């Protein structure tokens, strides 16, 4: 068995709602091996995004444990360990495509020629080599998401977390983005956790899980 | 370059697409405040500088006086001239007189100068606009330009001079006649006070008018260029006999200089509020930016940015606005100072009040002298205040939780 890059055990999370608390996650367990692709499906409000926020270390569980390469998540390690792709792309509007990709690299220090070459290479690999100097406003939705994928891979992370990356795209473009994510994840040996509503997309991952009643099955 | 500085630059000055409106407004506010500060401190500094220039060029940097009259000026002159700090020394007599010409009276300040040695202290010849300093003898006078206008006296005209001594004699029932002096020249320094109320006569004529015999009121001293005013006065004092006092020019003008400095400080303090108000505009722009970019701030957290770095990004924006505004403001301030006389004359001309300007501000041209210390203080305070304005937006941005920021609409 390959090395575990991400583990979550007995993760619980609840939110206050009026005078009571709603338990969103009730002891979810997950183990993702290096290079593995896992999809998580679930109904709206089932806690998929909450789980992803916990896995990314952006939020803390009420109880349970999350480990990145066996260590507790921390903001300092996030840039190197983790790449994230969001439904809404979240590109910085003042930066062109190349600089948006490089922004992830800047979190680790001033980018040198090597980083620039890698960012250009990633843009080539997502099919946007010719649009490196375009601002997000000059790109289509699909192209923006491809820039976001390149940005997520910039620091050669061990884990890629994708939160409904096709949610804002049409079917054909969404399909292309999923192809890209799975292909690059396989090619680079990066583990992928894909949160999606789409059963077809989920079926293409190595392991398909469902979040139901706060538990992963 | 750290990412927060890079992003701060990009957010303020986005590459080649739209005009950075918020940045331009914020930078303009700081620039205007800095420009006004530079202009006002330079003009106020110019008054002080011109006063010094005027006094030093007509009286030297140090004045030696006795407690009362200086009965034996040649002995003191010898001591002063022997001092290693003195470049020249000349005795003087000064005091008010009454003057009448063509039935027009005036009450100028008479200054008796030793024609032979005055050039070693003051280059009066350069201020003589009509006639020649060399033509000044015991029966002549050189009048300041406006005084001559007031008296209606041109070169060669005769004026009658009444000294306080004549009035004393009048009280003793003596028959006194005024001293008749021929106008040998007219001078103009460029300062309203000197140009409207000073008359130069020879030392001997002044001594006779005041009944001083060989005594004088004091000695004007020119210091060597490398010697400071206060330091020179101190060193001269050590060489003088008891009863003689050496004082720098600032002593005589102490009250005026104090008021000038007070005015400058108050003006600086009040005008600094323009920068403070501009800083509020910077703060307001950045607070709006925090709201507009909430999701981007969340993204930065997701990319691995620490709250401290997010805060630094907004502080850096405030610092850059302050720096750019200060740089533009300094440039604008010096540009206005360069054309200050044209501007002032233009405004005074439009209002037809050139004479009022001259009467109340004493100088024919608006003076300007920028002290490096004033400029440094303005630059440092403007950048500091602008940067401080970034603290509240920075704090708010740093407090945003990435999860909530990403979820915001």
Coordinates of C-alpha atoms in Angstrom, one line a residue:
Chain A
X1 CA 0.0 0.0 0.0
X2 CA 1.2 3.5 -0.9
X3 CA 2.1 6.1 1.8
X4 CA -0.9 7.9 3.3
X5 CA -0.9 11.6 2.5
X6 CA -4.1 12.6 4.1
X7 CA -6.0 11.0 7.0
X8 CA -9.1 12.0 8.9
X9 CA -10.4 10.0 11.7
X10 CA -13.5 10.5 13.8
X11 CA -14.0 14.1 12.5
X12 CA -16.9 15.9 14.0
X13 CA -18.2 19.4 13.2
X14 CA -21.3 21.2 14.2
X15 CA -22.7 24.7 13.7
X16 CA -25.0 26.7 15.9
X17 CA -28.5 27.3 14.6
X18 CA -30.7 29.3 16.9
X19 CA -30.5 27.7 20.3
X20 CA -29.4 24.3 19.1
X21 CA -26.4 22.9 17.1
X22 CA -26.6 21.2 13.8
X23 CA -24.1 18.3 13.6
X24 CA -22.8 18.3 10.0
X25 CA -20.0 15.7 10.4
X26 CA -20.5 12.9 12.9
X27 CA -17.2 11.1 13.0
X28 CA -16.1 11.0 9.3
X29 CA -13.1 8.9 8.5
X30 CA -10.9 9.2 5.4
X31 CA -7.6 8.0 4.2
X32 CA -6.0 9.0 0.9
X33 CA -2.9 7.4 -0.4
X34 CA -0.3 9.2 -2.5
X35 CA -1.4 9.5 -6.1
X36 CA -4.9 8.2 -5.3
X37 CA -8.0 9.9 -6.6
X38 CA -11.1 10.0 -4.4
X39 CA -14.4 11.5 -5.1
X40 CA -16.9 12.6 -2.5
X41 CA -20.5 13.0 -3.4
X42 CA -23.5 14.0 -1.3
X43 CA -26.6 16.0 -1.3
X44 CA -26.6 19.8 -1.0
X45 CA -26.0 20.7 2.7
X46 CA -24.6 17.3 3.5
X47 CA -21.3 18.8 4.6
X48 CA -19.0 18.2 1.6
X49 CA -17.6 21.7 1.7
X50 CA -17.3 21.6 5.5
X51 CA -15.3 18.4 5.2
X52 CA -13.1 19.9 2.5
X53 CA -12.5 23.0 4.7
X54 CA -11.4 20.7 7.5
X55 CA -9.2 18.6 5.3
X56 CA -7.5 21.8 3.9
X57 CA -6.9 23.1 7.5
X58 CA -8.9 26.2 6.8
X59 CA -11.2 25.2 9.6
X60 CA -10.7 23.1 12.7
X61 CA -12.9 20.1 13.7
X62 CA -14.8 20.0 17.0
X63 CA -13.2 16.6 17.6
X64 CA -11.3 14.0 15.7
X65 CA -8.0 14.2 13.9
X66 CA -6.7 15.3 10.5
X67 CA -3.2 14.6 9.4
X68 CA -1.2 15.7 6.4
X69 CA 1.7 13.3 5.8
X70 CA 1.2 12.2 9.4
X71 CA 1.4 15.8 10.8
X72 CA -1.2 18.2 12.0
X73 CA -2.3 20.8 9.3
X74 CA -0.8 24.2 9.6
X75 CA -1.0 27.4 7.6
X76 CA 2.8 27.4 7.2
X77 CA 2.7 24.0 5.4
X78 CA -0.4 24.6 3.4
X79 CA 1.3 26.2 0.4
X80 CA 3.7 23.3 -0.1
X81 CA 1.4 20.4 0.8
X82 CA -1.9 21.4 -0.7
X83 CA -3.4 22.7 -3.9
X84 CA -7.0 23.8 -4.0
X85 CA -9.4 24.3 -6.8
X86 CA -12.7 26.1 -6.1
X87 CA -16.1 26.2 -7.9
X88 CA -15.7 30.0 -8.3
X89 CA -12.1 29.9 -9.6
X90 CA -11.0 32.8 -7.3
X91 CA -8.4 34.3 -9.6
X92 CA -6.9 37.6 -8.6
X93 CA -8.3 40.1 -11.2
X94 CA -5.3 42.4 -11.2
X95 CA -2.9 39.6 -12.2
X96 CA -2.6 37.9 -15.6
X97 CA -2.9 34.1 -16.0
X98 CA 0.9 33.6 -15.6
X99 CA 1.1 35.8 -12.5
X100 CA -2.0 34.1 -11.0
X101 CA -0.2 30.7 -11.3
X102 CA 3.0 32.2 -9.9
X103 CA 1.1 33.6 -7.0
X104 CA 1.0 30.2 -5.4
X105 CA 4.8 30.0 -5.9
X106 CA 5.3 33.5 -4.3
X107 CA 3.9 32.1 -1.0
X108 CA 7.1 30.1 -0.8
X109 CA 9.4 33.0 -1.7
X110 CA 10.3 35.3 -4.6
X111 CA 9.9 33.3 -7.8
X112 CA 13.1 32.8 -9.9
X113 CA 13.5 31.8 -13.5
X114 CA 12.8 28.2 -12.6
X115 CA 9.4 29.0 -11.0
X116 CA 8.5 31.2 -14.0
X117 CA 9.4 28.3 -16.4
X118 CA 7.3 25.9 -14.3
X119 CA 4.3 28.3 -14.3
X120 CA 4.6 28.7 -18.1
X121 CA 4.9 24.9 -18.4
X122 CA 1.8 24.4 -16.3
X123 CA -0.1 26.9 -18.4
X124 CA 1.0 24.9 -21.5
X125 CA -0.2 21.7 -20.0
X126 CA -3.6 23.1 -19.2
X127 CA -3.8 24.4 -22.8
X128 CA -3.3 28.1 -22.1
X129 CA 0.3 28.6 -23.2
X130 CA -0.8 31.4 -25.5
X131 CA -2.9 33.2 -23.0
X132 CA -0.4 33.7 -20.2
X133 CA -0.6 37.5 -20.4
X134 CA -4.4 37.6 -20.4
X135 CA -6.2 38.9 -17.4
X136 CA -9.0 36.8 -15.8
X137 CA -11.6 39.1 -17.2
X138 CA -10.3 38.3 -20.7
X139 CA -10.7 34.5 -20.2
X140 CA -13.7 32.3 -20.4
X141 CA -15.0 30.3 -17.4
X142 CA -13.4 27.1 -18.5
X143 CA -10.1 28.9 -19.1
X144 CA -10.2 30.5 -15.7
X145 CA -10.7 27.2 -14.1
X146 CA -7.8 25.8 -16.0
X147 CA -5.6 28.6 -14.7
X148 CA -6.8 27.7 -11.2
X149 CA -5.8 24.1 -11.8
X150 CA -2.4 25.2 -12.9
X151 CA -2.1 27.4 -9.8
X152 CA -3.1 24.5 -7.6
X153 CA -0.3 22.4 -9.0
X154 CA 2.4 25.2 -9.0
X155 CA 4.1 24.1 -5.8
X156 CA 4.0 20.3 -6.7
X157 CA 1.7 19.6 -3.8
X158 CA 1.1 16.1 -2.4
X159 CA -2.6 16.6 -2.3
X160 CA -5.1 18.4 -4.6
X161 CA -8.5 19.3 -3.1
X162 CA -11.2 20.3 -5.7
X163 CA -14.5 21.6 -4.4
X164 CA -17.1 21.2 -7.2
X165 CA -14.7 22.5 -9.8
X166 CA -17.2 22.1 -12.6
X167 CA -20.1 23.7 -10.8
X168 CA -19.9 27.0 -12.7
X169 CA -19.1 25.4 -16.1
X170 CA -21.2 24.0 -18.9
X171 CA -21.1 20.2 -19.4
X172 CA -18.5 20.1 -22.1
X173 CA -16.1 22.5 -20.4
X174 CA -16.7 20.7 -17.1
X175 CA -15.8 17.4 -18.7
X176 CA -12.6 19.0 -20.0
X177 CA -11.7 20.3 -16.6
X178 CA -12.2 16.9 -15.0
X179 CA -10.1 15.3 -17.7
X180 CA -7.4 17.8 -16.9
X181 CA -7.6 17.3 -13.1
X182 CA -7.5 13.5 -13.3
X183 CA -4.9 13.5 -16.0
X184 CA -2.5 15.9 -14.2
X185 CA -3.1 14.2 -10.9
X186 CA -2.1 10.9 -12.5
X187 CA 0.8 12.4 -14.4
X188 CA 2.2 14.2 -11.4
X189 CA 1.4 11.6 -8.8
X190 CA -0.7 14.0 -6.8
X191 CA -3.5 12.7 -4.7
X192 CA -6.8 14.2 -5.5
X193 CA -10.0 14.6 -3.5
X194 CA -12.8 15.7 -5.7
X195 CA -16.0 16.9 -4.3
X196 CA -18.7 16.7 -6.9
X197 CA -22.4 16.3 -7.5
X198 CA -21.9 14.7 -10.8
X199 CA -22.0 10.8 -10.6
X200 CA -20.2 10.5 -14.0
X201 CA -17.3 12.5 -12.7
X202 CA -17.2 10.6 -9.4
X203 CA -17.1 7.3 -11.3
X204 CA -13.9 8.3 -13.0
X205 CA -12.0 8.6 -9.8
X206 CA -10.2 5.6 -8.2
X207 CA -12.5 5.5 -5.2
X208 CA -16.0 7.0 -5.0
X209 CA -17.3 7.9 -1.5
X210 CA -20.6 9.4 -0.4
X211 CA -21.2 11.7 2.5
X212 CA -24.5 10.9 4.2
X213 CA -25.7 11.7 7.7
X214 CA -22.3 13.1 8.5
X215 CA -20.4 9.9 7.7
X216 CA -18.3 8.9 4.7
X217 CA -19.2 5.6 3.1
Chain B
X1 CA 10.0 40.8 -3.6
X2 CA 7.7 39.3 -0.9
X3 CA 4.3 38.4 -2.3
X4 CA 2.4 40.9 -0.1
X5 CA 4.5 43.8 -1.5
X6 CA 4.1 42.5 -5.1
X7 CA 0.3 42.1 -4.7
X8 CA 0.0 45.5 -3.0
X9 CA 1.8 47.1 -6.0
X10 CA -0.5 45.2 -8.4
X11 CA -3.6 46.1 -6.6
X12 CA -2.7 49.8 -6.5
X13 CA -1.4 50.0 -10.1
X14 CA -3.0 47.2 -12.1
X15 CA -1.1 46.3 -15.3
X16 CA -2.3 48.2 -18.4
X17 CA -6.0 48.1 -18.2
X18 CA -8.0 50.6 -16.2
X19 CA -7.2 53.9 -14.5
X20 CA -6.6 53.2 -10.8
X21 CA -9.2 55.6 -9.5
X22 CA -9.0 54.9 -5.8
X23 CA -5.3 55.0 -5.9
X24 CA -5.2 58.3 -7.8
X25 CA -7.6 59.9 -5.3
X26 CA -5.6 58.7 -2.3
X27 CA -2.3 59.7 -3.8
X28 CA -3.6 63.1 -4.8
X29 CA -4.8 63.8 -1.3
X30 CA -1.4 63.0 0.2
X31 CA 0.4 64.9 -2.6
X32 CA -1.6 68.1 -2.0
X33 CA -1.0 68.0 1.7
X34 CA 2.8 67.5 1.2
X35 CA 3.0 70.1 -1.5
X36 CA 1.3 72.7 0.8
X37 CA 3.7 71.8 3.6
X38 CA 6.7 72.1 1.4
X39 CA 5.6 75.5 0.1
X40 CA 4.7 76.9 3.4
X41 CA 7.8 75.7 5.3
X42 CA 10.0 76.9 2.4
X43 CA 8.4 80.4 2.3
X44 CA 8.5 80.7 6.1
X45 CA 12.1 79.5 6.0
X46 CA 12.7 82.0 3.2
X47 CA 11.7 84.9 5.4
X48 CA 14.2 83.8 8.0
X49 CA 16.9 83.2 5.4
X50 CA 16.3 86.6 3.7
X51 CA 16.4 88.4 7.1
X52 CA 19.7 86.8 7.8
X53 CA 21.0 87.7 4.3
X54 CA 19.9 91.2 4.6
X55 CA 21.4 91.8 8.1
X56 CA 24.6 89.9 7.4
X57 CA 25.1 91.7 4.1
X58 CA 24.6 95.2 5.7
X59 CA 25.8 94.7 9.3
X60 CA 27.9 91.5 9.4
X61 CA 27.2 88.5 11.6
X62 CA 28.2 89.8 15.0
X63 CA 27.8 93.2 16.7
X64 CA 30.2 94.3 19.5
X65 CA 28.7 96.8 21.9
X66 CA 29.8 98.4 25.2
X67 CA 27.6 99.0 28.2
X68 CA 26.7 102.5 26.9
X69 CA 29.0 104.3 24.4
X70 CA 32.2 102.7 23.2
X71 CA 34.6 105.5 24.1
X72 CA 37.8 104.0 22.6
X73 CA 36.7 102.1 19.6
X74 CA 40.2 101.8 18.1
X75 CA 41.4 99.6 21.0
X76 CA 38.4 97.3 20.7
X77 CA 38.7 97.3 16.9
X78 CA 42.3 96.1 17.2
X79 CA 41.3 93.2 19.5
X80 CA 38.5 92.2 17.2
X81 CA 40.6 92.4 14.0
X82 CA 43.3 90.3 15.8
X83 CA 40.7 87.5 16.5
X84 CA 41.2 84.4 14.3
X85 CA 37.4 84.2 13.6
X86 CA 37.0 87.8 12.3
X87 CA 37.4 88.6 8.6
X88 CA 36.6 92.3 9.0
X89 CA 35.3 94.9 11.5
X90 CA 33.9 98.4 11.2
X91 CA 32.6 100.9 13.8
X92 CA 29.1 102.4 13.6
X93 CA 26.8 104.9 15.1
X94 CA 23.0 104.5 14.8
X95 CA 19.9 106.3 15.9
X96 CA 16.8 108.1 14.8
X97 CA 16.8 111.5 13.2
X98 CA 14.4 113.9 11.7
X99 CA 14.8 114.7 8.0
X100 CA 13.0 117.4 5.9
X101 CA 13.3 117.9 2.2
X102 CA 11.0 120.1 0.0
X103 CA 8.8 120.6 3.2
X104 CA 8.2 116.9 3.5
X105 CA 9.3 115.3 6.8
X106 CA 10.5 111.8 7.6
X107 CA 12.0 110.1 10.6
X108 CA 14.6 107.7 9.3
X109 CA 17.1 105.6 11.2
X110 CA 20.5 107.1 10.6
X111 CA 23.5 104.8 10.3
X112 CA 27.0 106.3 10.5
X113 CA 29.5 104.2 8.7
X114 CA 33.3 104.3 8.4
X115 CA 33.7 104.6 4.7
X116 CA 37.3 103.3 4.9
X117 CA 36.5 100.0 6.6
X118 CA 32.8 99.3 6.0
X119 CA 33.6 97.3 2.9
X120 CA 35.4 94.7 5.1
X121 CA 32.1 93.9 6.7
X122 CA 29.2 94.9 4.3
X123 CA 29.2 95.1 0.6
X124 CA 26.9 98.2 0.6
X125 CA 28.1 99.3 -2.8
X126 CA 26.2 96.5 -4.4
X127 CA 22.9 97.9 -3.1
X128 CA 23.5 101.5 -4.3
X129 CA 21.1 102.0 -7.2
X130 CA 21.9 105.6 -8.0
X131 CA 25.1 107.6 -7.2
X132 CA 28.2 106.0 -5.6
X133 CA 29.1 104.9 -2.1
X134 CA 32.6 106.5 -2.7
X135 CA 30.9 109.9 -3.0
X136 CA 29.7 109.7 0.6
X137 CA 31.5 112.4 2.6
X138 CA 30.8 114.3 5.9
X139 CA 28.3 116.6 4.1
X140 CA 26.3 114.0 2.2
X141 CA 23.9 111.2 2.8
X142 CA 22.8 108.0 1.0
X143 CA 19.1 107.5 1.3
X144 CA 17.1 104.3 1.1
X145 CA 15.0 104.2 -2.1
X146 CA 11.5 104.6 -0.6
X147 CA 12.7 107.2 1.9
X148 CA 14.0 109.3 -1.0
X149 CA 10.7 108.9 -2.7
X150 CA 8.8 110.0 0.4
X151 CA 11.0 113.0 0.8
X152 CA 11.0 113.8 -2.9
X153 CA 14.8 113.8 -2.8
X154 CA 16.9 112.9 -5.8
X155 CA 20.7 112.8 -6.3
X156 CA 22.1 116.2 -5.5
X157 CA 19.1 117.3 -3.4
X158 CA 19.7 118.8 0.0
X159 CA 18.0 117.6 3.1
X160 CA 17.9 119.1 6.6
X161 CA 18.7 116.7 9.4
X162 CA 17.6 117.2 13.0
X163 CA 19.2 114.9 15.6
X164 CA 18.0 114.4 19.2
X165 CA 21.0 116.4 20.3
X166 CA 19.6 119.5 18.5
X167 CA 16.4 119.2 20.5
X168 CA 18.4 119.0 23.8
X169 CA 20.2 122.2 22.8
X170 CA 16.9 123.8 21.9
X171 CA 15.7 123.2 25.5
X172 CA 18.8 125.0 26.8
X173 CA 17.7 128.0 24.7
X174 CA 20.6 127.6 22.2
X175 CA 20.0 128.6 18.6
X176 CA 20.3 125.4 16.6
X177 CA 20.3 124.9 12.9
X178 CA 19.7 121.6 11.2
X179 CA 22.5 119.9 9.5
X180 CA 22.2 120.2 5.7
X181 CA 23.3 117.1 3.8
X182 CA 23.5 116.5 0.1
X183 CA 22.0 113.3 -1.3
X184 CA 25.0 111.4 -2.8
X185 CA 23.2 108.1 -3.6
X186 CA 20.1 105.9 -3.3
X187 CA 20.2 102.3 -2.2
X188 CA 17.7 99.4 -2.3
X189 CA 18.3 96.1 -0.4
X190 CA 15.0 94.5 -1.3
X191 CA 13.6 94.6 2.3
X192 CA 10.8 96.9 3.0
X193 CA 12.1 98.0 6.4
X194 CA 15.6 98.9 5.2
X195 CA 14.4 100.4 1.9
X196 CA 11.9 102.8 3.6
X197 CA 13.7 104.1 6.6
X198 CA 17.5 104.1 6.6
X199 CA 19.9 106.9 5.8
X200 CA 23.7 106.3 5.6
X201 CA 26.1 109.1 6.6
X202 CA 29.8 109.0 7.4
X203 CA 30.8 108.0 10.9
X204 CA 32.1 111.5 11.6
X205 CA 28.9 113.1 10.5
X206 CA 26.9 110.8 12.7
X207 CA 29.2 111.4 15.7
X208 CA 28.7 115.1 15.3
X209 CA 24.9 114.8 15.0
X210 CA 24.8 112.8 18.2
X211 CA 27.6 114.7 19.9
X212 CA 29.6 111.6 20.6
X213 CA 33.1 113.0 20.0
X214 CA 35.3 109.9 19.1
X215 CA 32.9 107.5 20.7
X216 CA 30.8 105.0 18.7
X217 CA 27.7 102.8 19.4
X218 CA 29.4 99.6 18.5
X219 CA 31.4 97.6 16.0
X220 CA 30.0 95.4 13.2
X221 CA 32.0 92.2 12.6
X222 CA 32.2 90.0 9.5
X223 CA 33.1 86.4 10.5
X224 CA 35.2 84.1 8.4
X225 CA 33.0 81.9 6.2
X226 CA 33.7 78.7 8.0
X227 CA 32.8 80.2 11.4
X228 CA 29.2 79.9 12.7
X229 CA 27.4 83.0 14.0
X230 CA 27.0 81.9 17.7
X231 CA 30.4 80.2 17.8
X232 CA 32.1 83.4 16.3
X233 CA 30.3 85.6 18.8
X234 CA 31.5 83.4 21.7
X235 CA 35.1 83.4 20.5
X236 CA 35.1 87.1 20.0
X237 CA 33.6 87.6 23.5
X238 CA 36.6 85.8 25.0
X239 CA 39.0 88.3 23.3
X240 CA 37.1 91.4 24.4
X241 CA 37.8 93.7 27.4
X242 CA 35.3 93.7 30.3
X243 CA 32.2 95.7 29.5
X244 CA 32.2 94.9 25.8
X245 CA 29.7 92.3 24.6
X246 CA 29.7 90.4 21.3
X247 CA 26.3 89.2 20.1
X248 CA 25.3 87.3 17.0
X249 CA 22.8 88.9 14.6
X250 CA 20.1 86.6 15.9
X251 CA 20.2 88.4 19.3
X252 CA 19.1 91.7 17.9
X253 CA 16.3 90.0 15.9
X254 CA 15.5 87.4 18.6
X255 CA 11.8 88.3 19.1
X256 CA 11.2 88.5 15.3
X257 CA 12.9 85.2 14.7
X258 CA 11.0 83.6 17.6
X259 CA 7.7 84.8 16.2
X260 CA 8.7 83.7 12.7
X261 CA 9.6 80.2 14.1
X262 CA 6.4 80.1 16.1
X263 CA 4.4 81.0 13.0
X264 CA 6.2 78.3 11.0
X265 CA 5.6 75.7 13.6
X266 CA 1.9 76.5 13.9
X267 CA 1.5 76.6 10.2
X268 CA 3.3 73.2 9.9
X269 CA 1.1 71.7 12.6
X270 CA -2.2 73.1 11.1
X271 CA -1.3 72.1 7.5
X272 CA -0.2 68.6 8.7
X273 CA -3.9 68.1 9.1
X274 CA -4.3 68.1 5.3
X275 CA -2.1 65.0 5.3
X276 CA -4.1 63.5 8.2
X277 CA -7.4 64.1 6.3
X278 CA -5.7 62.6 3.2
X279 CA -4.8 59.6 5.4
X280 CA -8.4 59.1 6.3
X281 CA -9.2 59.0 2.6
X282 CA -6.5 56.3 2.2
X283 CA -8.0 54.4 5.1
X284 CA -11.5 54.7 3.6
X285 CA -10.3 53.4 0.2
X286 CA -8.5 50.5 1.8
X287 CA -11.5 49.6 4.0
X288 CA -13.6 49.5 0.8
X289 CA -10.9 47.4 -0.8
X290 CA -11.0 44.9 2.1
X291 CA -14.8 44.5 1.6
X292 CA -14.5 44.3 -2.2
X293 CA -11.7 41.8 -2.0
X294 CA -13.0 39.6 0.8
X295 CA -12.9 36.4 -1.3
X296 CA -9.4 37.2 -2.6
X297 CA -8.3 37.6 1.0
X298 CA -9.9 34.2 1.6
X299 CA -8.0 32.8 -1.4
X300 CA -4.7 34.1 -0.1
X301 CA -5.4 32.2 3.2
X302 CA -6.1 29.1 1.1
X303 CA -2.9 29.5 -0.8
X304 CA -1.0 29.6 2.5
X305 CA -0.8 33.3 3.5
X306 CA -0.6 34.0 7.2
X307 CA -2.9 36.7 8.7
X308 CA 0.3 38.7 9.3
X309 CA 1.2 38.7 5.6
X310 CA -2.4 39.6 4.7
X311 CA -2.1 42.6 7.1
X312 CA 1.3 43.5 5.6
X313 CA -0.3 43.6 2.1
X314 CA -2.7 46.3 3.2
X315 CA -0.1 48.2 5.2
X316 CA 2.2 48.1 2.2
X317 CA -0.6 49.6 0.0
X318 CA -0.9 52.5 2.5
X319 CA 2.9 52.9 2.6
X320 CA 3.1 52.9 -1.2
X321 CA 0.2 55.5 -1.5
X322 CA 2.0 57.6 1.1
X323 CA 5.4 57.3 -0.7
X324 CA 3.9 58.0 -4.1
X325 CA 1.9 60.9 -2.8
X326 CA 4.9 62.4 -0.9
X327 CA 7.1 62.1 -4.0
X328 CA 4.5 63.8 -6.2
X329 CA 3.8 66.4 -3.4
X330 CA 7.5 67.3 -3.0
X331 CA 7.8 67.7 -6.8
X332 CA 4.6 69.8 -7.0
X333 CA 5.7 71.9 -4.0
X334 CA 9.1 72.7 -5.6
X335 CA 7.4 73.5 -9.0
X336 CA 5.1 76.0 -7.3
X337 CA 8.0 77.4 -5.4
X338 CA 9.9 77.8 -8.7
X339 CA 7.1 79.9 -10.1
X340 CA 6.1 81.5 -6.8
X341 CA 6.9 85.1 -7.8
X342 CA 4.9 84.9 -11.0
X343 CA 2.0 83.4 -9.1
X344 CA 2.0 85.9 -6.3
X345 CA 2.5 88.9 -8.7
X346 CA -0.2 87.5 -10.8
X347 CA -2.7 87.2 -7.9
X348 CA -1.6 90.6 -6.4
X349 CA -1.7 92.2 -9.9
X350 CA -5.2 90.8 -10.5
X351 CA -6.3 92.3 -7.2
X352 CA -4.2 95.4 -7.8
X353 CA -2.5 95.0 -4.3
X354 CA 1.2 94.8 -5.2
X355 CA 2.1 97.6 -2.8
X356 CA 0.2 96.0 0.1
X357 CA 2.2 92.8 -0.4
X358 CA 5.4 94.8 -0.3
X359 CA 4.3 96.8 2.7
X360 CA 3.3 93.9 4.9
X361 CA 5.7 91.2 3.8
X362 CA 8.7 93.5 3.5
X363 CA 10.3 91.7 0.5
X364 CA 10.0 92.7 -3.1
X365 CA 10.1 89.0 -4.1
X366 CA 8.5 86.1 -2.2
X367 CA 11.4 84.4 -0.5
X368 CA 11.9 80.7 -0.3
X369 CA 14.5 78.6 1.5
X370 CA 14.0 74.9 2.1
X371 CA 15.8 73.6 5.1
X372 CA 16.7 69.9 4.7
X373 CA 15.5 69.2 8.2
X374 CA 12.0 70.6 7.3
X375 CA 11.9 68.6 4.1
X376 CA 12.9 65.4 5.9
X377 CA 10.3 66.0 8.7
X378 CA 7.6 66.5 6.1
X379 CA 8.5 63.4 4.1
X380 CA 8.8 61.2 7.2
X381 CA 5.6 62.4 8.8
X382 CA 3.6 62.1 5.6
X383 CA 4.7 58.6 4.9
X384 CA 4.3 57.6 8.5
X385 CA 0.8 59.0 8.8
X386 CA -0.3 57.4 5.5
X387 CA 1.1 54.0 6.6
X388 CA -0.7 54.3 9.9
X389 CA -3.9 54.8 8.0
X390 CA -3.4 51.3 6.6
X391 CA -3.4 49.7 10.1
X392 CA -7.2 49.5 10.5
X393 CA -7.9 48.0 7.1
X394 CA -4.9 45.6 7.6
X395 CA -6.3 44.5 11.0
X396 CA -9.7 43.9 9.5
X397 CA -8.3 41.9 6.6
X398 CA -6.1 39.8 8.9
X399 CA -9.1 39.0 11.1
X400 CA -11.1 37.5 8.2
X401 CA -11.2 33.7 8.4
X402 CA -10.4 32.2 5.0
X403 CA -13.4 29.8 5.2
X404 CA -15.9 32.7 5.8
X405 CA -14.1 35.0 3.4
X406 CA -14.3 32.4 0.6
X407 CA -18.0 31.9 1.3
X408 CA -18.8 35.6 1.3
X409 CA -21.1 37.0 -1.5

